[in-house]
mmCIF file of C-alpha atoms in Angstrom:
data_model
loop_
_atom_site.group_PDB
_atom_site.id
_atom_site.type_symbol
_atom_site.label_atom_id
_atom_site.label_comp_id
_atom_site.label_asym_id
_atom_site.label_seq_id
_atom_site.Cartn_x
_atom_site.Cartn_y
_atom_site.Cartn_z
ATOM 1 C CA MET A 24 0.000 0.000 0.000
ATOM 2 C CA GLU A 25 2.788 2.465 0.993
ATOM 3 C CA TYR A 26 4.801 1.505 -2.134
ATOM 4 C CA SER A 27 1.783 2.196 -4.303
ATOM 5 C CA LEU A 28 1.357 5.666 -2.803
ATOM 6 C CA VAL A 29 5.007 6.532 -3.399
ATOM 7 C CA CYS A 30 4.846 5.433 -7.022
ATOM 8 C CA HIS A 31 1.658 7.357 -7.533
ATOM 9 C CA SER A 32 3.241 10.521 -6.109
ATOM 10 C CA LEU A 33 6.348 10.204 -8.337
ATOM 11 C CA TYR A 34 4.150 9.611 -11.390
ATOM 12 C CA ALA A 35 2.145 12.721 -10.544
ATOM 13 C CA LEU A 36 5.314 14.844 -10.282
ATOM 14 C CA TRP A 37 6.790 13.541 -13.533
ATOM 15 C CA SER A 38 3.512 13.909 -15.468
ATOM 16 C CA SER A 39 3.348 17.666 -14.715
ATOM 17 C CA PRO A 40 5.302 19.589 -17.433
ATOM 18 C CA VAL A 41 6.283 22.442 -15.080
ATOM 19 C CA LYS A 42 7.451 20.168 -12.313
ATOM 20 C CA LYS A 43 9.256 17.995 -14.846
ATOM 21 C CA LYS A 44 11.295 21.011 -16.057
ATOM 22 C CA LEU A 45 12.121 22.025 -12.475
ATOM 23 C CA ILE A 46 13.465 18.555 -11.727
ATOM 24 C CA LEU A 47 15.617 18.526 -14.869
ATOM 25 C CA LEU A 48 16.994 22.007 -14.108
ATOM 26 C CA SER A 49 17.858 20.939 -10.558
ATOM 27 C CA ILE A 50 19.723 17.876 -11.820
ATOM 28 C CA MET A 51 21.634 19.960 -14.397
ATOM 29 C CA PHE A 52 22.582 22.516 -11.728
ATOM 30 C CA LEU A 53 23.944 19.801 -9.429
ATOM 31 C CA ILE A 54 25.986 18.340 -12.304
ATOM 32 C CA TRP A 55 27.390 21.809 -13.135
ATOM 33 C CA VAL A 56 28.408 22.429 -9.491
ATOM 34 C CA TYR A 57 30.143 19.048 -9.360
ATOM 35 C CA MET A 58 32.079 19.741 -12.595
ATOM 36 C CA LEU A 59 33.178 23.190 -11.346
ATOM 37 C CA TYR A 60 34.417 21.724 -8.071
ATOM 38 C CA SER A 61 36.372 19.018 -9.927
ATOM 39 C CA CYS A 62 37.910 21.590 -12.284
ATOM 40 C CA VAL A 63 39.185 23.779 -9.418
ATOM 41 C CA GLY A 64 40.770 20.762 -7.758
ATOM 42 C CA TYR A 65 42.482 19.740 -10.996
ATOM 43 C CA CYS A 66 43.691 23.246 -11.877
ATOM 44 C CA SER A 67 45.241 23.721 -8.451
ATOM 45 C CA THR A 68 47.744 20.994 -9.265
ATOM 46 C CA MET A 69 48.187 21.733 -12.973
ATOM 47 C CA PRO A 70 51.160 24.192 -12.695
ATOM 48 C CA SER A 71 53.372 21.599 -11.039
ATOM 49 C CA LEU A 72 52.210 18.911 -13.483
ATOM 50 C CA VAL A 73 53.024 21.099 -16.449
ATOM 51 C CA VAL A 74 56.458 21.979 -15.075
ATOM 52 C CA ASP A 75 57.207 18.345 -14.299
ATOM 53 C CA SER A 76 56.121 17.343 -17.789
ATOM 54 C CA TYR A 77 58.267 20.049 -19.365
ATOM 55 C CA ARG A 78 61.272 19.060 -17.297
ATOM 56 C CA GLY A 79 60.712 15.427 -18.240
ATOM 57 C CA LYS A 80 60.892 16.354 -21.917
ATOM 58 C CA GLU A 81 64.023 18.395 -21.366
ATOM 59 C CA THR A 82 65.867 15.733 -19.417
ATOM 60 C CA GLY A 83 64.299 12.582 -20.808
ATOM 61 C CA SER A 84 64.877 10.622 -17.596
ATOM 62 C CA ALA A 85 65.043 10.722 -13.818
ATOM 63 C CA VAL A 86 68.792 11.187 -14.139
ATOM 64 C CA GLY A 87 68.125 14.368 -16.102
ATOM 65 C CA LYS A 88 65.906 15.632 -13.325
ATOM 66 C CA ARG A 89 68.613 15.049 -10.783
ATOM 67 C CA THR A 90 71.065 16.907 -13.009
ATOM 68 C CA GLU A 91 68.713 19.901 -13.183
ATOM 69 C CA SER A 92 68.319 19.880 -9.413
ATOM 70 C CA SER A 93 72.099 19.765 -9.077
ATOM 71 C CA SER A 94 72.490 22.729 -11.439
ATOM 72 C CA ARG A 95 70.130 24.766 -9.293
ATOM 73 C CA THR A 96 72.185 23.938 -6.241
ATOM 74 C CA ASP A 97 75.288 25.011 -8.145
ATOM 75 C CA LEU A 98 73.687 28.398 -8.774
ATOM 76 C CA VAL A 99 73.416 29.133 -5.087
ATOM 77 C CA SER A 100 76.854 27.779 -4.264
ATOM 78 C CA ARG A 101 78.763 29.587 -7.020
ATOM 79 C CA LEU A 102 81.427 31.985 -5.848
ATOM 80 C CA LEU A 103 81.295 35.761 -6.068
ATOM 81 C CA ALA A 104 83.225 37.267 -8.917
ATOM 82 C CA LYS A 105 86.629 38.780 -8.322
ATOM 83 C CA PRO A 106 86.366 42.580 -8.537
ATOM 84 C CA GLN A 107 87.868 43.968 -11.713
ATOM 85 C CA PRO A 108 90.760 46.425 -11.852
ATOM 86 C CA TRP A 109 90.049 50.065 -12.661
ATOM 87 C CA GLU A 110 91.710 53.190 -13.939
ATOM 88 C CA ASP A 111 93.000 55.358 -11.073
ATOM 89 C CA ILE A 112 91.291 58.700 -10.388
ATOM 90 C CA GLU A 113 92.355 61.302 -7.862
ATOM 91 C CA SER A 114 94.708 58.980 -6.011
ATOM 92 C CA ASP A 115 98.359 59.127 -5.126
ATOM 93 C CA TYR A 116 98.396 55.409 -4.359
ATOM 94 C CA GLU A 117 99.880 52.883 -6.726
ATOM 95 C CA GLU A 118 97.671 49.953 -7.696
ATOM 96 C CA PRO A 119 99.613 46.673 -7.937
ATOM 97 C CA SER A 120 99.250 44.591 -11.075
ATOM 98 C CA ILE A 121 99.142 41.302 -9.152
ATOM 99 C CA ARG A 122 98.069 40.219 -5.701
ATOM 100 C CA THR A 123 100.374 39.108 -2.955
ATOM 101 C CA ALA A 124 100.095 35.453 -1.948
ATOM 102 C CA ALA A 125 98.399 36.428 1.306
ATOM 103 C CA SER A 126 95.831 38.535 -0.521
ATOM 104 C CA ARG A 127 95.078 35.761 -2.993
ATOM 105 C CA ASP A 128 94.579 33.270 -0.186
ATOM 106 C CA LEU A 129 92.332 35.675 1.670
ATOM 107 C CA LEU A 130 90.248 36.329 -1.426
ATOM 108 C CA ASN A 131 89.614 32.611 -1.795
ATOM 109 C CA ASN A 132 88.584 32.474 1.861
ATOM 110 C CA GLU A 133 86.202 35.391 1.354
ATOM 111 C CA LEU A 134 84.517 33.671 -1.588
ATOM 112 C CA GLU A 135 83.989 30.502 0.459
ATOM 113 C CA THR A 136 82.600 32.599 3.309
ATOM 114 C CA ASP A 137 80.131 34.344 0.999
ATOM 115 C CA ARG A 138 78.892 30.966 -0.184
ATOM 116 C CA ALA A 139 78.461 29.688 3.390
ATOM 117 C CA ASP A 140 76.623 32.840 4.457
ATOM 118 C CA GLU A 141 74.269 32.586 1.498
ATOM 119 C CA TRP A 142 73.421 29.022 2.480
ATOM 120 C CA ASP A 143 72.673 30.238 6.022
ATOM 121 C CA GLU A 144 70.351 32.892 4.612
ATOM 122 C CA MET A 145 68.580 30.344 2.422
ATOM 123 C CA ARG A 146 68.077 28.006 5.382
ATOM 124 C CA GLY A 147 66.495 30.909 7.253
ATOM 125 C CA GLU A 148 64.185 31.528 4.294
ATOM 126 C CA GLN A 149 63.100 27.892 4.251
ATOM 127 C CA GLN A 150 62.490 27.773 7.990
ATOM 128 C CA ARG A 151 60.081 30.704 7.933
ATOM 129 C CA ALA A 152 58.374 29.850 4.621
ATOM 130 C CA PRO A 153 54.647 29.118 5.185
ATOM 131 C CA GLU A 154 53.144 25.809 4.103
ATOM 132 C CA PRO A 155 51.099 26.375 0.932
ATOM 133 C CA SER A 156 47.438 25.416 1.004
ATOM 134 C CA ALA A 157 45.570 23.952 -1.956
ATOM 135 C CA MET A 158 43.966 27.292 -2.808
ATOM 136 C CA SER A 159 47.234 29.238 -2.383
ATOM 137 C CA SER A 160 48.879 26.814 -4.795
ATOM 138 C CA PHE A 161 46.069 27.520 -7.235
ATOM 139 C CA SER A 162 46.607 31.279 -6.819
ATOM 140 C CA ASN A 163 50.374 31.012 -7.230
ATOM 141 C CA GLY A 164 49.856 29.408 -10.597
ATOM 142 C CA SER A 165 48.701 32.753 -11.995
ATOM 143 C CA GLY A 166 50.979 35.474 -13.290
ATOM 144 C CA SER A 167 54.103 35.121 -15.392
ATOM 145 C CA LYS A 168 57.871 35.221 -14.976
ATOM 146 C CA LYS A 169 59.489 38.471 -16.088
ATOM 147 C CA LEU A 170 63.021 39.785 -16.207
ATOM 148 C CA PRO A 171 63.663 42.089 -13.221
ATOM 149 C CA GLN A 172 62.651 45.725 -13.545
ATOM 150 C CA ALA A 173 64.815 46.619 -10.539
ATOM 151 C CA ILE A 174 68.082 45.178 -9.204
ATOM 152 C CA ILE A 175 69.978 45.763 -5.955
ATOM 153 C CA ILE A 176 73.498 45.816 -7.425
ATOM 154 C CA GLY A 177 75.596 46.507 -4.330
ATOM 155 C CA VAL A 178 77.458 46.760 -2.136
ATOM 156 C CA LYS A 179 78.667 43.745 -0.209
ATOM 157 C CA LYS A 180 78.316 44.182 3.586
ATOM 158 C CA GLY A 181 76.390 47.394 3.014
ATOM 159 C CA GLY A 182 72.935 46.165 4.056
ATOM 160 C CA THR A 183 71.590 44.619 0.843
ATOM 161 C CA ARG A 184 70.065 41.592 2.565
ATOM 162 C CA ALA A 185 68.223 43.775 5.053
ATOM 163 C CA LEU A 186 66.895 46.003 2.273
ATOM 164 C CA LEU A 187 65.673 43.042 0.240
ATOM 165 C CA GLU A 188 63.931 41.457 3.223
ATOM 166 C CA PHE A 189 62.248 44.752 4.092
ATOM 167 C CA LEU A 190 61.106 45.322 0.498
ATOM 168 C CA ARG A 191 59.580 41.870 0.217
ATOM 169 C CA VAL A 192 56.923 42.945 2.699
ATOM 170 C CA HIS A 193 55.456 45.176 -0.039
ATOM 171 C CA PRO A 194 52.628 43.372 -1.902
ATOM 172 C CA ASP A 195 53.745 44.834 -5.241
ATOM 173 C CA ILE A 196 57.320 43.516 -5.007
ATOM 174 C CA ARG A 197 58.311 39.951 -5.790
ATOM 175 C CA ALA A 198 61.985 39.094 -5.351
ATOM 176 C CA VAL A 199 64.344 36.132 -5.596
ATOM 177 C CA GLY A 200 65.677 35.151 -2.171
ATOM 178 C CA ALA A 201 69.065 33.777 -3.234
ATOM 179 C CA GLU A 202 71.572 35.798 -5.257
ATOM 180 C CA PRO A 203 71.406 34.723 -8.949
ATOM 181 C CA HIS A 204 74.885 36.081 -9.882
ATOM 182 C CA PHE A 205 73.706 36.149 -13.488
ATOM 183 C CA PHE A 206 75.520 39.252 -14.734
ATOM 184 C CA ASP A 207 78.846 38.288 -13.185
ATOM 185 C CA ARG A 208 79.124 34.489 -13.163
ATOM 186 C CA ASN A 209 76.230 32.918 -15.087
ATOM 187 C CA TYR A 210 75.812 35.230 -18.053
ATOM 188 C CA GLU A 211 76.610 32.511 -20.574
ATOM 189 C CA ASN A 212 73.411 30.696 -19.530
ATOM 190 C CA GLY A 213 71.288 33.303 -21.312
ATOM 191 C CA LEU A 214 68.353 35.543 -20.437
ATOM 192 C CA GLU A 215 65.744 32.777 -20.581
ATOM 193 C CA TRP A 216 67.658 30.846 -17.925
ATOM 194 C CA TYR A 217 67.734 34.037 -15.859
ATOM 195 C CA ARG A 218 64.012 34.641 -16.366
ATOM 196 C CA GLU A 219 63.181 31.167 -15.096
ATOM 197 C CA LEU A 220 64.812 32.025 -11.755
ATOM 198 C CA MET A 221 62.357 34.877 -11.202
ATOM 199 C CA PRO A 222 59.104 34.517 -9.244
ATOM 200 C CA LYS A 223 55.782 34.874 -11.043
ATOM 201 C CA THR A 224 54.287 38.358 -10.921
ATOM 202 C CA LEU A 225 50.899 39.862 -11.670
ATOM 203 C CA GLU A 226 50.227 43.038 -13.624
ATOM 204 C CA GLY A 227 51.569 46.023 -11.674
ATOM 205 C CA GLN A 228 54.003 43.998 -9.556
ATOM 206 C CA ILE A 229 57.779 44.555 -9.750
ATOM 207 C CA THR A 230 60.271 41.712 -10.142
ATOM 208 C CA MET A 231 63.539 42.220 -8.224
ATOM 209 C CA GLU A 232 66.787 40.481 -7.402
ATOM 210 C CA LYS A 233 69.934 41.409 -5.502
ATOM 211 C CA THR A 234 73.549 40.457 -6.142
ATOM 212 C CA PRO A 235 75.983 42.870 -4.419
ATOM 213 C CA SER A 236 78.983 41.830 -6.493
ATOM 214 C CA TYR A 237 77.453 43.397 -9.616
ATOM 215 C CA PHE A 238 78.572 46.861 -8.471
ATOM 216 C CA VAL A 239 82.265 45.939 -8.736
ATOM 217 C CA THR A 240 81.976 43.754 -11.847
ATOM 218 C CA ARG A 241 83.207 45.672 -14.871
ATOM 219 C CA GLU A 242 80.992 43.827 -17.383
ATOM 220 C CA ALA A 243 77.761 44.075 -15.354
ATOM 221 C CA PRO A 244 76.602 47.587 -16.441
ATOM 222 C CA ALA A 245 76.803 46.784 -20.168
ATOM 223 C CA ARG A 246 75.085 43.427 -19.659
ATOM 224 C CA ILE A 247 72.206 44.858 -17.636
ATOM 225 C CA SER A 248 71.817 47.707 -20.129
ATOM 226 C CA ALA A 249 71.623 45.160 -22.951
ATOM 227 C CA MET A 250 68.782 43.432 -21.078
ATOM 228 C CA SER A 251 66.896 46.704 -20.509
ATOM 229 C CA ARG A 252 68.045 50.302 -20.422
ATOM 230 C CA ASP A 253 65.066 51.078 -18.182
ATOM 231 C CA THR A 254 66.231 48.824 -15.332
ATOM 232 C CA LYS A 255 66.223 50.666 -11.999
ATOM 233 C CA LEU A 256 69.354 50.138 -9.931
ATOM 234 C CA ILE A 257 69.711 50.325 -6.151
ATOM 235 C CA VAL A 258 73.065 50.594 -4.340
ATOM 236 C CA VAL A 259 73.303 50.309 -0.555
ATOM 237 C CA VAL A 260 76.452 52.141 0.524
ATOM 238 C CA ARG A 261 78.131 52.271 3.913
ATOM 239 C CA ASP A 262 81.162 53.980 5.454
ATOM 240 C CA PRO A 263 83.908 52.219 3.455
ATOM 241 C CA VAL A 264 86.148 51.802 6.514
ATOM 242 C CA THR A 265 83.381 50.132 8.539
ATOM 243 C CA ARG A 266 82.403 48.129 5.469
ATOM 244 C CA ALA A 267 85.970 46.819 5.043
ATOM 245 C CA ILE A 268 86.150 45.777 8.699
ATOM 246 C CA SER A 269 82.765 44.057 8.408
ATOM 247 C CA ASP A 270 83.976 42.277 5.279
ATOM 248 C CA TYR A 271 87.069 41.061 7.129
ATOM 249 C CA THR A 272 84.957 40.035 10.150
ATOM 250 C CA GLN A 273 82.796 37.843 7.955
ATOM 251 C CA THR A 274 85.848 36.034 6.581
ATOM 252 C CA LEU A 275 87.423 35.779 10.039
ATOM 253 C CA SER A 276 84.306 34.046 11.409
ATOM 254 C CA LYS A 277 84.835 31.199 8.958
ATOM 255 C CA LYS A 278 88.641 31.263 8.693
ATOM 256 C CA PRO A 279 90.112 32.273 12.072
ATOM 257 C CA ASP A 280 93.668 31.594 10.889
ATOM 258 C CA ILE A 281 93.769 34.348 8.229
ATOM 259 C CA PRO A 282 96.299 37.216 8.557
ATOM 260 C CA SER A 283 95.400 40.234 10.681
ATOM 261 C CA PHE A 284 93.363 43.096 9.260
ATOM 262 C CA GLU A 285 96.341 45.416 9.702
ATOM 263 C CA SER A 286 98.731 43.234 7.732
ATOM 264 C CA LEU A 287 96.278 42.874 4.852
ATOM 265 C CA THR A 288 95.476 46.586 4.694
ATOM 266 C CA PHE A 289 98.998 47.737 3.755
ATOM 267 C CA LYS A 290 101.291 46.818 0.919
ATOM 268 C CA ASN A 291 104.032 48.162 3.123
ATOM 269 C CA ARG A 292 103.283 49.044 6.749
ATOM 270 C CA THR A 293 106.408 51.193 6.998
ATOM 271 C CA THR A 294 105.476 53.457 4.076
ATOM 272 C CA GLY A 295 101.753 53.246 4.848
ATOM 273 C CA LEU A 296 100.883 52.339 1.250
ATOM 274 C CA ILE A 297 97.361 50.845 1.118
ATOM 275 C CA ASP A 298 96.966 47.512 -0.685
ATOM 276 C CA THR A 299 94.098 48.254 -3.086
ATOM 277 C CA SER A 300 94.320 44.725 -4.512
ATOM 278 C CA TRP A 301 92.539 43.420 -1.409
ATOM 279 C CA SER A 302 88.849 43.234 -2.284
ATOM 280 C CA ALA A 303 87.814 44.460 1.185
ATOM 281 C CA ILE A 304 89.586 47.766 0.385
ATOM 282 C CA GLN A 305 88.777 47.820 -3.323
ATOM 283 C CA ILE A 306 84.971 47.564 -2.960
ATOM 284 C CA GLY A 307 84.821 50.730 -0.819
ATOM 285 C CA ILE A 308 86.225 52.990 -3.565
ATOM 286 C CA TYR A 309 82.673 53.706 -4.675
ATOM 287 C CA ALA A 310 83.467 56.594 -7.024
ATOM 288 C CA LYS A 311 85.556 54.399 -9.329
ATOM 289 C CA HIS A 312 82.913 51.708 -9.609
ATOM 290 C CA LEU A 313 80.104 54.244 -10.076
ATOM 291 C CA ASP A 314 82.018 55.851 -12.938
ATOM 292 C CA ASN A 315 81.718 52.570 -14.825
ATOM 293 C CA TRP A 316 77.939 52.419 -14.295
ATOM 294 C CA LEU A 317 77.378 55.994 -15.443
ATOM 295 C CA GLN A 318 78.669 55.065 -18.873
ATOM 296 C CA TYR A 319 75.510 52.982 -19.364
ATOM 297 C CA PHE A 320 72.863 54.390 -16.986
ATOM 298 C CA PRO A 321 71.849 57.963 -16.131
ATOM 299 C CA MET A 322 72.117 58.983 -12.488
ATOM 300 C CA GLU A 323 68.320 59.294 -12.161
ATOM 301 C CA GLN A 324 68.034 55.515 -12.677
ATOM 302 C CA ILE A 325 70.306 54.774 -9.724
ATOM 303 C CA LEU A 326 69.195 55.123 -6.093
ATOM 304 C CA PHE A 327 71.774 55.204 -3.294
ATOM 305 C CA VAL A 328 70.558 53.919 0.050
ATOM 306 C CA SER A 329 72.515 54.766 3.195
ATOM 307 C CA GLY A 330 73.447 51.632 5.116
ATOM 308 C CA GLU A 331 73.687 53.702 8.291
ATOM 309 C CA ARG A 332 70.196 55.207 7.860
ATOM 310 C CA LEU A 333 68.825 51.776 7.026
ATOM 311 C CA ILE A 334 69.629 50.969 10.661
ATOM 312 C CA SER A 335 68.727 54.279 12.321
ATOM 313 C CA ASP A 336 65.658 55.086 10.182
ATOM 314 C CA PRO A 337 64.588 52.044 8.153
ATOM 315 C CA ALA A 338 61.127 53.420 7.378
ATOM 316 C CA GLY A 339 62.621 56.645 6.012
ATOM 317 C CA GLU A 340 65.019 54.845 3.684
ATOM 318 C CA LEU A 341 62.310 52.388 2.609
ATOM 319 C CA GLY A 342 60.076 55.362 1.826
ATOM 320 C CA ARG A 343 62.703 56.681 -0.594
ATOM 321 C CA VAL A 344 63.039 53.261 -2.222
ATOM 322 C CA GLN A 345 59.275 52.896 -2.663
ATOM 323 C CA ASP A 346 59.114 56.364 -4.245
ATOM 324 C CA PHE A 347 61.997 55.469 -6.563
ATOM 325 C CA LEU A 348 60.193 52.310 -7.686
ATOM 326 C CA GLY A 349 56.959 54.223 -8.230
ATOM 327 C CA LEU A 350 55.112 52.314 -5.517
ATOM 328 C CA LYS A 351 52.714 53.405 -2.808
ATOM 329 C CA ARG A 352 54.391 53.880 0.591
ATOM 330 C CA ILE A 353 53.057 50.794 2.315
ATOM 331 C CA ILE A 354 56.174 49.884 4.342
ATOM 332 C CA THR A 355 56.248 52.335 7.267
ATOM 333 C CA ASP A 356 57.361 52.631 10.918
ATOM 334 C CA LYS A 357 54.663 50.174 11.987
ATOM 335 C CA HIS A 358 56.554 47.339 10.254
ATOM 336 C CA PHE A 359 59.749 47.635 12.340
ATOM 337 C CA TYR A 360 61.061 47.196 15.847
ATOM 338 C CA PHE A 361 64.651 47.641 17.026
ATOM 339 C CA ASN A 362 66.384 44.517 18.301
ATOM 340 C CA GLN A 363 68.775 45.612 21.054
ATOM 341 C CA THR A 364 70.670 42.312 21.029
ATOM 342 C CA LYS A 365 71.463 42.353 17.323
ATOM 343 C CA GLY A 366 71.778 46.129 17.126
ATOM 344 C CA PHE A 367 69.591 46.642 14.067
ATOM 345 C CA PRO A 368 65.891 46.837 13.140
ATOM 346 C CA CYS A 369 63.793 43.744 12.532
ATOM 347 C CA LEU A 370 60.429 43.156 10.891
ATOM 348 C CA LYS A 371 57.359 42.744 13.061
ATOM 349 C CA LYS A 372 55.890 40.536 10.354
ATOM 350 C CA ALA A 373 57.928 39.044 7.528
ATOM 351 C CA GLU A 374 56.648 38.227 4.065
ATOM 352 C CA GLY A 375 54.230 35.303 4.200
ATOM 353 C CA SER A 376 54.384 35.102 8.003
ATOM 354 C CA SER A 377 52.626 36.551 11.032
ATOM 355 C CA LYS A 378 55.734 36.268 13.228
ATOM 356 C CA PRO A 379 58.580 38.767 13.852
ATOM 357 C CA HIS A 380 61.647 38.203 11.710
ATOM 358 C CA CYS A 381 65.274 39.265 12.162
ATOM 359 C CA LEU A 382 68.188 38.608 9.840
ATOM 360 C CA GLY A 383 70.169 35.465 10.588
ATOM 361 C CA LYS A 384 73.222 34.854 12.731
ATOM 362 C CA THR A 385 75.522 35.837 9.848
ATOM 363 C CA LYS A 386 74.398 39.454 10.294
ATOM 364 C CA GLY A 387 75.448 41.780 13.088
ATOM 365 C CA ARG A 388 78.714 40.082 14.019
ATOM 366 C CA THR A 389 80.894 41.856 16.583
ATOM 367 C CA HIS A 390 83.871 43.505 14.884
ATOM 368 C CA PRO A 391 87.389 42.807 16.144
ATOM 369 C CA ASN A 392 89.409 45.618 17.676
ATOM 370 C CA ILE A 393 91.441 47.331 14.968
ATOM 371 C CA ASP A 394 94.472 49.540 15.628
ATOM 372 C CA PRO A 395 93.135 53.151 15.667
ATOM 373 C CA GLU A 396 96.142 54.266 13.645
ATOM 374 C CA VAL A 397 95.183 51.846 10.867
ATOM 375 C CA VAL A 398 91.571 53.034 10.958
ATOM 376 C CA GLN A 399 92.707 56.653 10.643
ATOM 377 C CA ARG A 400 95.048 55.763 7.798
ATOM 378 C CA LEU A 401 92.151 54.150 5.967
ATOM 379 C CA ARG A 402 89.955 57.199 6.547
ATOM 380 C CA ASP A 403 92.652 59.395 5.011
ATOM 381 C CA PHE A 404 92.887 57.006 2.082
ATOM 382 C CA TYR A 405 89.148 56.956 1.381
ATOM 383 C CA ARG A 406 88.557 60.692 1.914
ATOM 384 C CA PRO A 407 89.249 61.889 -1.673
ATOM 385 C CA PHE A 408 87.198 59.034 -3.092
ATOM 386 C CA ASN A 409 84.345 59.815 -0.689
ATOM 387 C CA MET A 410 84.398 63.484 -1.696
ATOM 388 C CA LYS A 411 84.238 62.479 -5.356
ATOM 389 C CA PHE A 412 81.380 60.099 -4.619
ATOM 390 C CA TYR A 413 79.450 62.865 -2.803
ATOM 391 C CA GLN A 414 79.864 65.122 -5.844
ATOM 392 C CA MET A 415 78.746 62.435 -8.272
ATOM 393 C CA THR A 416 75.627 61.494 -6.292
ATOM 394 C CA GLY A 417 74.790 64.956 -4.957
ATOM 395 C CA HIS A 418 74.526 63.543 -1.455
ATOM 396 C CA ASN A 419 76.857 63.791 1.541
ATOM 397 C CA PHE A 420 76.743 60.501 3.444
ATOM 398 C CA GLY A 421 78.714 61.933 6.376
ATOM 399 C CA TRP A 422 81.511 59.395 6.509
ATOM 400 C CA ASP A 423 84.199 62.007 7.250
#
């Protein structure tokens, strides 16, 4: 009896034309919702599938994939380029044609130290990187990889890592974490190889990278100009004497048996002649390196950030950088707090994280005590170059 009533009711619903259409529309709607849900789930994994497929074609085997992974590791572990010699300007100091044995050994140590520090920085990046969700993976698949519109080109131990980390807080800036070293050590790999290292960006976002050794690489200006004459360049500069000591301190932390700072500073301690072949001294002669860049880029395309002000007033310096890049001033005082232990500002919230973030243990090392007479001799040496640099940039950095 109950079965008969049910059948009768279903027959009555199906026999009505209006009700019949409503039932069909409901079924079609449910099918459409199911297909949309399935499509979103599939698309969220498609970017990685496409990349894996492309890599499979390129390599042809699992061995090829391992080779590609190894080449990426090699990128991070490559050594910084040796600074190139220059033509002397406004100096009464002779530049040697070759390095002393001690200087050559120290340079090798410095390159190994740079590589170790970069690995430390990358480990820090990985430790604070958030776990991607399914929907965030789907979102990250959008956008495209572009060659950088802005590059932090220098200088080593000036504050480039801090600047990059601060800038990555801005939603309109996407930057590579590790240093690509394309324009000094990997140029033969080509622009497409370089482009593939970049993060995906949306319309209106700026792609950036930083490699401090570019500033002292003679070929870098011409190579970047060949990529794009509109590239905006950022140089973080610091008192060259302090910078040299910081450079030495970094090497000393990894190689405690290297010669003393004093012995490496002079070609001849008796005559007081500075050894400009030592990269720690050479990098700080900013005017000579800048002269090379001005042959390819106008001054208005280069922004000079004070390493000292990046510590004392990070929001102020970041404001200048955001203006230079044509971006809204989003990074302000509210993003920073001063870490008394490290002695420099840290981010209240890092990119992709809700937790405070300070630079790693490789930053903020305590400098060794240097003979005051040597420090003064270095200040006298750098003074004419600093004055020239002030004239070229139109800004007095107050190092004298």
